[in-house]
């Protein structure tokens, strides 16, 4: 019958509705914020990304300025000590405090060097990234081993893996971080970074283990049987047949787990690791720009996690060739 | 070549033990083609899977080239490397190309260098008639083509015996012939084969001996002529009247 086919859905009205809702939400928020007494100071935020820092250059001994020359738009100051020791230092033009032939005492400031430095937000972001990266590797290794133990026929391995997964999934990450730092960290004399990374990695590892287990179990039995019937042992069959196929399937949930890990890493700020969240808190104590800083911190997390999602999306498409 | 003595396999499903294979004794000589037929659930597939250790059996003995599978110290991986198996559902490795499907076990288990394995694989793919598909992934192949790759994959290990577990049951009717042709060719070349199938034509044409199983027991065994013209047992007569 003609007309039985549905017409293609119309997109434009729905996109307009979406835009209206988003604009409405933004306007509502804007109006609500207007009503409270808050002075926005966005101009204070950029200096916490990068700033120009002044380094004082000091003379390491008692001595005299023998010569000042210009080189690559910097000033090179030649110094000679009383024992005829010679040193050359560089300072920026216009930031020099000494003149030729001047006698100086050890520790006197010769001049300044200006350079761009990472602000606390960038340093915090870097800490968050390496913390998450190391914890992810730890989680992947732990999760893979535990996941394999979970599907093993050996009761001991299966029991150990189950206890690990259940214990970790049944307790809050915040409590685990406290235990890792204050209890285990004290007993084994771990520094806060090791405790933080360890707690995050062990936490995510339990979830990765469940993902790995589900992935392995989702591969049809026939694959293992075919591999075994060709004479492969269990390890070979896992390595060449089951895990490559399982990995392709678990990539999306695994990526979700690692994105969660990046976000969960904000909890290590409670054991005084200066990650992005802690940096934000520290900046607020000196600027009182609470709204701006938290919005900025949220946006920075969002950028990192979005980039992760895109990367995984790209990998998924590359793995899809054999489908 | 294969000798089975009083093999028993018990499945315990829902608390009720089922004797899937119930005291089966038989033998397959070198170069012989034995076809196992029987109704669904008669235990013929299970028996076949016992022969290469995909199922453990609960009692009895199976000897392959004199090696007792029931013995605790038997290395099943070594046994399986010598026994080729072709499955109903093909079970090709979907993440590997056709060529890699055929070379993988050669490299991993037989430790053949990649080049040698590929040469052998190409020869076998040509033999089963799909040399031109070596770069494809299995999902791009028809069922008949996949099953022929699976046969090539098993043959690549130079097995002493080939087991076929209903190799044509999952195929569209027009593809059954191409797979049976490959199997017939193998039989003519003197491969020792044990085939579980519902293809009575194949059994009549190729089999040296036909075994009929029902309810886990070996009911009747004999040459195809005997089997299809003058079966002895009532159960066999009934089955044949239903399928022929």
Coordinates of C-alpha atoms in Angstrom, one line a residue:
Chain A
X1 CA 0.0 0.0 0.0
X2 CA 1.4 3.4 -0.9
X3 CA 1.9 5.7 2.0
X4 CA 2.6 2.8 4.4
X5 CA 6.2 4.0 4.6
X6 CA 6.8 6.5 7.4
X7 CA 8.0 9.9 6.1
X8 CA 11.5 10.8 7.2
X9 CA 11.4 12.5 10.6
X10 CA 11.6 16.2 10.4
X11 CA 14.7 17.5 12.2
X12 CA 14.4 21.3 12.2
X13 CA 11.5 21.8 14.6
X14 CA 13.2 19.6 17.2
X15 CA 16.5 21.3 16.8
X16 CA 14.7 24.6 17.3
X17 CA 13.0 23.3 20.4
X18 CA 16.4 22.1 21.7
X19 CA 17.8 25.5 21.2
X20 CA 14.9 27.2 22.9
X21 CA 15.2 25.0 25.9
X22 CA 19.0 25.6 26.2
X23 CA 18.6 29.3 25.8
X24 CA 15.8 29.3 28.4
X25 CA 17.9 27.4 30.9
X26 CA 20.8 29.8 30.3
X27 CA 18.6 32.8 30.7
X28 CA 17.0 31.4 33.8
X29 CA 20.4 30.8 35.4
X30 CA 21.5 34.3 34.4
X31 CA 18.4 35.9 35.9
X32 CA 18.8 33.9 39.1
X33 CA 22.5 34.9 39.4
X34 CA 21.7 38.5 38.8
X35 CA 19.4 38.5 41.8
X36 CA 22.2 37.6 44.2
X37 CA 25.0 39.9 45.3
X38 CA 27.9 38.5 43.4
X39 CA 30.6 40.4 41.5
X40 CA 31.9 38.4 38.6
X41 CA 35.7 38.7 38.1
X42 CA 36.5 36.6 35.2
X43 CA 39.6 38.7 34.6
X44 CA 41.2 37.2 37.6
X45 CA 41.1 33.7 36.2
X46 CA 43.6 33.7 33.2
X47 CA 46.6 34.4 35.5
X48 CA 46.0 31.0 37.1
X49 CA 46.6 29.3 33.8
X50 CA 49.8 31.0 32.9
X51 CA 51.6 34.0 34.3
X52 CA 54.8 35.9 33.7
X53 CA 57.1 35.3 36.6
X54 CA 60.2 37.3 37.6
X55 CA 63.3 35.4 38.7
X56 CA 65.9 37.3 40.6
X57 CA 69.4 36.5 39.4
X58 CA 71.9 36.7 42.2
X59 CA 75.7 36.8 42.4
X60 CA 77.1 33.6 43.9
X61 CA 80.2 35.2 45.4
X62 CA 81.8 38.6 46.4
X63 CA 83.1 40.1 43.2
X64 CA 82.9 42.7 40.5
X65 CA 81.0 43.3 37.3
X66 CA 83.7 43.2 34.6
X67 CA 81.6 43.5 31.5
X68 CA 77.9 43.8 30.2
X69 CA 77.1 42.9 26.6
X70 CA 73.9 42.4 24.7
X71 CA 73.1 39.1 23.1
X72 CA 69.8 37.8 21.7
X73 CA 68.0 40.8 23.3
X74 CA 69.3 39.7 26.7
X75 CA 72.1 41.2 28.7
X76 CA 75.1 39.0 29.5
X77 CA 76.8 40.1 32.7
X78 CA 80.4 38.9 33.3
X79 CA 81.3 38.5 36.9
X80 CA 84.7 38.0 38.5
X81 CA 85.3 37.0 42.1
X82 CA 88.1 38.1 44.3
X83 CA 89.7 34.6 43.7
X84 CA 89.5 35.2 40.0
X85 CA 86.6 32.9 39.5
X86 CA 84.5 33.9 36.4
X87 CA 80.8 33.5 35.8
X88 CA 78.5 34.9 33.1
X89 CA 74.8 35.3 33.8
X90 CA 71.9 36.5 31.7
X91 CA 69.2 39.0 32.7
X92 CA 66.4 40.8 30.7
X93 CA 67.0 44.2 29.3
X94 CA 65.5 46.9 31.5
X95 CA 65.7 44.6 34.5
X96 CA 69.3 45.1 35.4
X97 CA 70.3 46.5 38.7
X98 CA 74.1 46.8 38.3
X99 CA 76.5 48.7 36.1
X100 CA 80.0 47.9 34.8
X101 CA 82.8 48.0 37.4
X102 CA 80.4 47.8 40.3
X103 CA 81.5 45.8 43.4
X104 CA 79.0 43.3 44.7
X105 CA 78.6 41.1 47.7
X106 CA 77.4 37.5 47.6
X107 CA 73.6 37.3 47.1
X108 CA 73.2 40.8 45.6
X109 CA 70.6 40.9 42.9
X110 CA 72.1 41.5 39.5
X111 CA 68.8 41.7 37.6
X112 CA 65.7 39.7 36.7
X113 CA 64.6 37.2 34.1
X114 CA 60.9 37.2 33.1
X115 CA 59.4 34.0 31.8
X116 CA 56.0 32.4 31.3
X117 CA 55.1 29.9 34.0
X118 CA 52.3 27.4 34.4
X119 CA 49.7 28.7 36.8
X120 CA 48.2 26.5 39.5
X121 CA 45.3 25.4 37.3
X122 CA 47.6 24.0 34.7
X123 CA 49.9 22.4 37.3
X124 CA 46.8 20.9 38.9
X125 CA 45.5 19.7 35.5
X126 CA 48.9 18.1 34.9
X127 CA 48.7 16.4 38.3
X128 CA 45.2 15.1 37.5
X129 CA 46.3 13.8 34.1
X130 CA 49.4 11.8 35.3
X131 CA 47.6 10.6 38.3
X132 CA 44.8 9.3 36.2
X133 CA 47.1 7.9 33.5
X134 CA 49.2 5.9 36.1
X135 CA 46.1 4.8 37.9
X136 CA 44.5 3.7 34.5
X137 CA 47.5 1.5 33.7
X138 CA 47.4 0.0 37.1
X139 CA 43.6 -0.5 36.8
X140 CA 44.0 -2.2 33.4
X141 CA 46.6 -4.6 34.6
X142 CA 44.7 -5.4 37.8
X143 CA 41.4 -5.6 36.0
X144 CA 42.7 -7.9 33.3
X145 CA 44.3 -10.3 35.8
X146 CA 41.2 -10.2 38.1
X147 CA 38.8 -10.6 35.1
X148 CA 40.7 -13.7 34.0
X149 CA 40.7 -15.1 37.5
X150 CA 36.9 -14.5 37.6
X151 CA 36.4 -16.8 34.6
X152 CA 39.0 -19.3 35.8
X153 CA 38.1 -22.8 36.8
X154 CA 40.3 -22.6 39.8
X155 CA 38.3 -22.0 42.9
X156 CA 41.1 -20.2 44.8
X157 CA 41.7 -17.6 42.0
X158 CA 38.0 -17.2 41.5
X159 CA 37.4 -16.6 45.2
X160 CA 40.3 -14.1 45.6
X161 CA 39.0 -12.2 42.6
X162 CA 35.5 -12.2 43.8
X163 CA 36.4 -10.9 47.3
X164 CA 38.5 -8.1 45.7
X165 CA 35.8 -7.0 43.4
X166 CA 33.0 -7.2 46.0
X167 CA 35.1 -5.4 48.7
X168 CA 36.0 -2.5 46.4
X169 CA 32.6 -2.1 44.8
X170 CA 30.9 -2.3 48.2
X171 CA 32.8 0.6 49.8
X172 CA 33.0 4.3 48.9
X173 CA 36.1 5.5 47.0
X174 CA 36.6 8.3 49.5
X175 CA 36.8 5.8 52.4
X176 CA 39.2 3.7 50.3
X177 CA 41.5 6.7 49.8
X178 CA 41.5 7.5 53.5
X179 CA 42.3 3.8 54.3
X180 CA 45.0 3.8 51.6
X181 CA 46.6 6.9 52.9
X182 CA 46.1 6.9 56.7
X183 CA 46.2 3.2 57.3
X184 CA 48.1 1.4 54.6
X185 CA 50.2 4.5 53.9
X186 CA 51.3 4.7 57.5
X187 CA 52.0 1.0 57.9
X188 CA 54.0 0.7 54.7
X189 CA 55.4 4.3 54.8
X190 CA 53.9 5.3 51.4
X191 CA 53.9 8.9 50.3
X192 CA 50.5 10.5 49.4
X193 CA 51.0 10.2 45.6
X194 CA 51.6 6.4 45.8
X195 CA 48.6 6.1 48.2
X196 CA 46.4 8.2 45.9
X197 CA 47.3 6.5 42.7
X198 CA 47.1 3.1 44.3
X199 CA 43.7 3.7 45.7
X200 CA 42.4 5.0 42.4
X201 CA 43.9 2.2 40.4
X202 CA 42.7 -0.5 42.8
X203 CA 39.2 1.0 42.8
X204 CA 39.0 1.2 39.0
X205 CA 40.6 -2.2 38.6
X206 CA 37.6 -3.9 40.3
X207 CA 35.3 -2.3 37.8
X208 CA 37.6 -3.1 34.9
X209 CA 37.7 -6.7 36.1
X210 CA 33.9 -6.9 35.8
X211 CA 34.0 -5.4 32.3
X212 CA 36.7 -7.8 31.2
X213 CA 34.8 -10.7 32.7
X214 CA 31.6 -9.7 30.8
X215 CA 33.6 -9.2 27.7
X216 CA 35.2 -12.7 27.8
X217 CA 31.9 -14.3 28.6
X218 CA 30.2 -12.5 25.7
X219 CA 32.5 -14.3 23.2
X220 CA 30.6 -17.4 22.0
X221 CA 31.8 -20.7 23.5
X222 CA 32.5 -22.0 20.0
X223 CA 35.5 -19.7 19.7
X224 CA 37.2 -21.2 22.6
X225 CA 36.3 -24.7 21.4
X226 CA 37.6 -24.0 17.9
X227 CA 40.9 -22.7 19.3
X228 CA 41.3 -25.7 21.7
X229 CA 40.4 -28.1 18.9
X230 CA 43.3 -26.8 16.9
X231 CA 45.6 -27.7 19.8
X232 CA 46.0 -24.3 21.5
X233 CA 46.2 -24.3 25.3
X234 CA 44.0 -22.1 27.3
X235 CA 46.6 -19.3 27.5
X236 CA 47.1 -19.3 23.7
X237 CA 43.4 -19.4 23.0
X238 CA 42.8 -16.4 25.4
X239 CA 45.7 -14.4 23.9
X240 CA 45.1 -15.0 20.2
X241 CA 41.3 -15.6 20.0
X242 CA 39.3 -14.6 23.0
X243 CA 40.9 -11.4 24.4
X244 CA 41.3 -9.6 21.0
X245 CA 37.6 -10.1 20.3
X246 CA 36.6 -9.3 23.8
X247 CA 38.8 -6.2 23.8
X248 CA 36.9 -4.8 20.9
X249 CA 33.6 -5.3 22.6
X250 CA 34.7 -3.9 26.0
X251 CA 36.3 -0.8 24.6
X252 CA 33.3 1.5 25.1
X253 CA 32.6 0.5 28.7
X254 CA 36.3 0.5 29.4
X255 CA 36.6 4.1 28.1
X256 CA 33.7 5.0 30.3
X257 CA 35.5 3.6 33.2
X258 CA 38.7 5.5 32.5
X259 CA 36.7 8.7 32.0
X260 CA 35.1 8.0 35.4
X261 CA 38.6 7.5 36.8
X262 CA 39.6 11.0 35.6
X263 CA 36.6 12.5 37.4
X264 CA 37.0 10.3 40.5
X265 CA 40.6 11.4 40.8
X266 CA 39.3 14.7 42.2
X267 CA 38.7 12.9 45.4
X268 CA 42.5 12.5 46.1
X269 CA 42.5 16.2 46.9
X270 CA 41.3 15.1 50.4
X271 CA 44.8 13.7 51.1
X272 CA 46.4 17.0 50.0
X273 CA 47.4 16.0 46.5
X274 CA 47.3 19.2 44.6
X275 CA 45.3 18.1 41.6
X276 CA 42.9 20.2 39.6
X277 CA 40.2 20.3 42.2
X278 CA 42.6 21.1 45.1
X279 CA 44.2 23.9 42.9
X280 CA 40.8 25.3 42.4
X281 CA 40.1 25.3 46.1
X282 CA 43.5 27.0 46.8
X283 CA 42.8 29.7 44.2
X284 CA 39.4 30.4 45.8
X285 CA 41.0 31.0 49.1
X286 CA 43.1 33.8 47.7
X287 CA 40.6 35.3 45.2
X288 CA 37.1 34.5 46.5
X289 CA 36.2 34.1 42.8
X290 CA 34.3 30.9 43.8
X291 CA 31.8 30.8 40.8
X292 CA 34.4 31.5 38.2
X293 CA 37.0 29.1 39.5
X294 CA 34.6 26.1 39.9
X295 CA 33.1 26.7 36.4
X296 CA 36.6 26.9 35.0
X297 CA 37.7 23.7 36.8
X298 CA 34.5 21.9 35.5
X299 CA 35.2 23.1 32.0
X300 CA 38.8 21.8 32.2
X301 CA 37.6 18.4 33.3
X302 CA 35.1 18.4 30.5
X303 CA 37.8 19.1 27.9
X304 CA 39.9 16.2 29.1
X305 CA 37.0 13.7 29.2
X306 CA 35.7 14.9 25.8
X307 CA 39.1 14.4 24.2
X308 CA 39.1 10.9 25.8
X309 CA 35.7 10.1 24.3
X310 CA 36.8 11.3 20.9
X311 CA 39.9 9.1 21.0
X312 CA 37.9 6.0 21.9
X313 CA 35.4 6.8 19.2
X314 CA 38.2 6.9 16.7
X315 CA 39.6 3.6 18.0
X316 CA 36.2 1.9 17.8
X317 CA 35.9 2.8 14.2
X318 CA 39.4 1.5 13.4
X319 CA 38.6 -1.8 15.1
X320 CA 35.4 -2.2 13.2
X321 CA 37.1 -3.3 10.0
X322 CA 36.4 -7.0 10.6
X323 CA 32.7 -6.6 11.3
Chain B
X1 CA 43.3 -45.4 15.0
X2 CA 40.4 -44.5 17.3
X3 CA 39.2 -47.1 19.8
X4 CA 36.3 -46.3 22.2
X5 CA 35.5 -48.7 25.0
X6 CA 32.3 -48.3 27.0
X7 CA 32.3 -44.5 26.9
X8 CA 29.9 -42.9 29.3
X9 CA 29.1 -39.2 29.5
X10 CA 26.6 -38.0 32.1
X11 CA 25.1 -34.4 32.0
X12 CA 23.5 -33.2 35.2
X13 CA 21.0 -30.7 34.1
X14 CA 18.3 -29.5 36.6
X15 CA 19.3 -32.2 39.0
X16 CA 18.4 -35.0 36.7
X17 CA 21.4 -36.9 35.4
X18 CA 21.1 -37.6 31.7
X19 CA 23.3 -40.4 30.2
X20 CA 24.1 -38.5 27.0
X21 CA 26.6 -41.2 25.9
X22 CA 25.8 -44.5 27.4
X23 CA 28.4 -47.2 27.1
X24 CA 29.5 -46.7 23.5
X25 CA 32.2 -48.9 22.1
X26 CA 33.5 -48.7 18.6
X27 CA 36.6 -48.2 16.5
X28 CA 37.7 -46.3 13.5
X29 CA 40.6 -47.7 11.3
X30 CA 43.2 -45.7 9.5
X31 CA 41.8 -44.3 6.2
X32 CA 38.3 -45.3 7.2
X33 CA 35.3 -43.0 6.8
X34 CA 32.7 -43.6 9.6
X35 CA 29.4 -41.8 9.5
X36 CA 27.4 -41.5 12.7
X37 CA 23.7 -40.9 12.3
X38 CA 20.8 -40.8 14.7
X39 CA 18.0 -38.5 15.9
X40 CA 18.6 -35.2 17.7
X41 CA 19.7 -35.7 21.2
X42 CA 21.0 -39.2 20.6
X43 CA 24.4 -38.3 21.9
X44 CA 26.3 -38.5 18.6
X45 CA 27.7 -35.0 18.8
X46 CA 28.6 -35.4 22.4
X47 CA 30.4 -38.7 21.6
X48 CA 32.3 -36.9 18.8
X49 CA 33.3 -34.1 21.2
X50 CA 34.5 -36.7 23.7
X51 CA 36.9 -38.0 21.0
X52 CA 38.9 -34.7 21.0
X53 CA 38.4 -33.9 24.6
X54 CA 36.0 -31.0 24.2
X55 CA 33.9 -33.0 26.6
X56 CA 35.3 -35.0 29.5
X57 CA 33.7 -38.4 29.7
X58 CA 32.8 -40.0 33.0
X59 CA 33.7 -43.6 32.3
X60 CA 35.3 -45.8 29.8
X61 CA 38.4 -45.2 27.5
X62 CA 39.1 -43.6 24.2
X63 CA 42.4 -44.4 22.6
X64 CA 43.7 -42.3 19.7
X65 CA 46.8 -43.9 18.1
X66 CA 47.2 -45.8 21.4
X67 CA 47.0 -42.8 23.6
X68 CA 44.4 -43.1 26.3
X69 CA 42.4 -39.9 26.7
X70 CA 41.1 -41.0 30.1
X71 CA 44.6 -41.2 31.5
X72 CA 45.4 -38.4 33.9
X73 CA 48.7 -37.6 32.3
X74 CA 47.6 -37.4 28.7
X75 CA 48.3 -33.9 27.3
X76 CA 45.0 -33.1 25.6
X77 CA 46.5 -30.1 23.7
X78 CA 48.8 -32.5 21.9
X79 CA 46.0 -34.9 21.2
X80 CA 43.8 -32.1 19.8
X81 CA 46.6 -30.9 17.6
X82 CA 46.4 -34.3 15.8
X83 CA 42.7 -34.4 15.6
X84 CA 41.0 -31.9 13.3
X85 CA 37.5 -30.8 14.1
X86 CA 34.9 -29.0 12.0
X87 CA 31.9 -27.5 13.8
X88 CA 28.3 -27.0 12.8
X89 CA 28.6 -23.3 13.4
X90 CA 32.0 -23.0 11.6
X91 CA 33.5 -21.1 14.5
X92 CA 35.9 -19.2 12.3
X93 CA 37.8 -16.4 14.2
X94 CA 35.9 -13.3 13.1
X95 CA 38.8 -10.9 13.9
X96 CA 41.2 -12.7 11.6
X97 CA 41.3 -12.8 7.8
X98 CA 40.7 -16.1 6.1
X99 CA 44.4 -16.6 5.6
X100 CA 45.2 -15.8 9.3
X101 CA 42.4 -18.2 10.3
X102 CA 44.3 -21.0 8.6
X103 CA 47.8 -19.9 9.6
X104 CA 47.3 -19.0 13.2
X105 CA 47.3 -22.4 14.8
X106 CA 50.2 -23.6 12.5
X107 CA 52.3 -20.7 13.9
X108 CA 51.2 -20.9 17.5
X109 CA 50.9 -24.6 18.0
X110 CA 53.2 -26.1 15.3
X111 CA 55.6 -23.2 15.5
X112 CA 55.9 -23.0 11.8
X113 CA 57.4 -19.8 10.4
X114 CA 54.9 -17.4 9.0
X115 CA 55.9 -17.9 5.4
X116 CA 55.7 -21.7 5.5
X117 CA 52.3 -21.5 7.2
X118 CA 51.0 -19.1 4.6
X119 CA 52.2 -21.3 1.8
X120 CA 50.5 -24.3 3.3
X121 CA 47.3 -22.2 4.0
X122 CA 47.2 -21.0 0.4
X123 CA 47.5 -24.5 -0.9
X124 CA 44.6 -25.7 1.3
X125 CA 42.4 -22.7 0.5
X126 CA 43.0 -23.5 -3.2
X127 CA 42.1 -27.1 -2.5
X128 CA 38.7 -26.2 -0.9
X129 CA 38.2 -23.7 -3.7
X130 CA 38.3 -20.3 -2.1
X131 CA 41.9 -19.2 -2.7
X132 CA 40.7 -15.8 -3.9
X133 CA 39.1 -14.9 -0.6
X134 CA 42.2 -15.1 1.6
X135 CA 42.2 -11.4 2.4
X136 CA 38.5 -11.3 3.5
X137 CA 37.1 -11.4 7.0
X138 CA 34.8 -14.4 7.7
X139 CA 31.7 -12.2 8.0
X140 CA 32.0 -11.4 4.3
X141 CA 31.8 -15.0 3.3
X142 CA 28.7 -17.2 2.8
X143 CA 28.1 -20.1 5.1
X144 CA 29.4 -22.7 2.6
X145 CA 32.6 -20.7 2.1
X146 CA 33.0 -20.3 5.9
X147 CA 32.7 -24.0 6.4
X148 CA 35.2 -24.7 3.7
X149 CA 37.7 -22.3 5.4
X150 CA 37.0 -24.1 8.6
X151 CA 37.9 -27.4 6.9
X152 CA 41.1 -25.8 5.5
X153 CA 41.9 -24.5 9.0
X154 CA 41.6 -28.0 10.5
X155 CA 43.6 -29.6 7.7
X156 CA 46.4 -27.1 8.1
X157 CA 47.5 -28.9 11.3
X158 CA 48.1 -32.1 9.3
X159 CA 45.6 -34.0 11.5
X160 CA 45.6 -37.8 11.6
X161 CA 41.9 -37.8 12.0
X162 CA 39.2 -35.3 11.0
X163 CA 36.0 -35.1 13.0
X164 CA 32.9 -33.4 11.5
X165 CA 30.1 -32.3 13.8
X166 CA 27.1 -31.8 11.5
X167 CA 29.1 -29.7 9.1
X168 CA 26.2 -28.9 6.8
X169 CA 23.3 -28.5 9.3
X170 CA 23.7 -24.7 9.6
X171 CA 24.0 -24.2 5.8
X172 CA 21.5 -23.0 3.3
X173 CA 20.5 -25.9 1.1
X174 CA 22.2 -24.7 -2.0
X175 CA 25.5 -24.6 -0.1
X176 CA 25.5 -28.1 1.3
X177 CA 26.8 -29.5 -1.9
X178 CA 30.0 -27.5 -2.0
X179 CA 31.0 -28.6 1.5
X180 CA 30.1 -32.2 0.9
X181 CA 32.2 -32.2 -2.3
X182 CA 35.2 -31.1 -0.2
X183 CA 34.6 -33.8 2.3
X184 CA 34.2 -36.4 -0.4
X185 CA 37.5 -35.4 -1.9
X186 CA 39.1 -35.7 1.5
X187 CA 37.7 -39.2 1.9
X188 CA 39.0 -40.2 -1.6
X189 CA 42.5 -39.0 -0.5
X190 CA 42.4 -41.5 2.3
X191 CA 41.8 -39.2 5.3
X192 CA 40.5 -40.9 8.4
X193 CA 37.1 -39.3 9.0
X194 CA 34.4 -39.5 11.6
X195 CA 31.3 -37.6 10.5
X196 CA 28.2 -36.8 12.4
X197 CA 25.6 -35.8 9.8
X198 CA 22.0 -35.9 8.7
X199 CA 23.0 -36.2 5.1
X200 CA 22.0 -39.7 4.3
X201 CA 23.2 -39.4 0.7
X202 CA 26.7 -38.6 1.9
X203 CA 26.6 -41.6 4.2
X204 CA 25.5 -43.9 1.5
X205 CA 28.0 -42.7 -1.0
X206 CA 31.1 -42.1 1.0
X207 CA 30.9 -44.0 4.3
X208 CA 32.9 -47.2 4.8
X209 CA 30.8 -47.9 7.9
X210 CA 27.7 -46.3 9.4
X211 CA 26.9 -46.1 13.1
X212 CA 23.4 -45.5 14.3
X213 CA 23.0 -44.0 17.8
X214 CA 19.9 -43.4 19.8
X215 CA 19.5 -42.3 23.4
X216 CA 23.2 -42.4 24.0
X217 CA 23.6 -46.0 22.9
X218 CA 25.1 -47.5 19.8
X219 CA 22.1 -49.3 18.3
X220 CA 23.5 -50.6 15.0
X221 CA 26.6 -50.5 12.9
X222 CA 27.4 -51.8 9.5
X223 CA 28.2 -51.0 5.9
X224 CA 26.0 -48.5 4.1
X225 CA 24.5 -51.3 1.9
X226 CA 23.5 -53.3 4.9
X227 CA 22.3 -50.2 6.7
X228 CA 20.1 -48.6 4.0
X229 CA 18.8 -51.8 2.5
X230 CA 18.5 -54.3 5.3
X231 CA 18.6 -52.7 8.8
X232 CA 18.4 -55.2 11.6
X233 CA 17.0 -53.2 14.5
X234 CA 13.4 -51.8 14.7
X235 CA 14.7 -48.5 16.0
X236 CA 16.9 -48.1 12.9
X237 CA 14.1 -49.0 10.6
X238 CA 11.8 -46.5 12.2
X239 CA 14.5 -43.7 11.9
X240 CA 15.3 -44.5 8.3
X241 CA 11.7 -44.5 7.3
X242 CA 11.4 -41.0 8.8
X243 CA 14.4 -39.5 7.2
X244 CA 14.5 -41.2 3.8

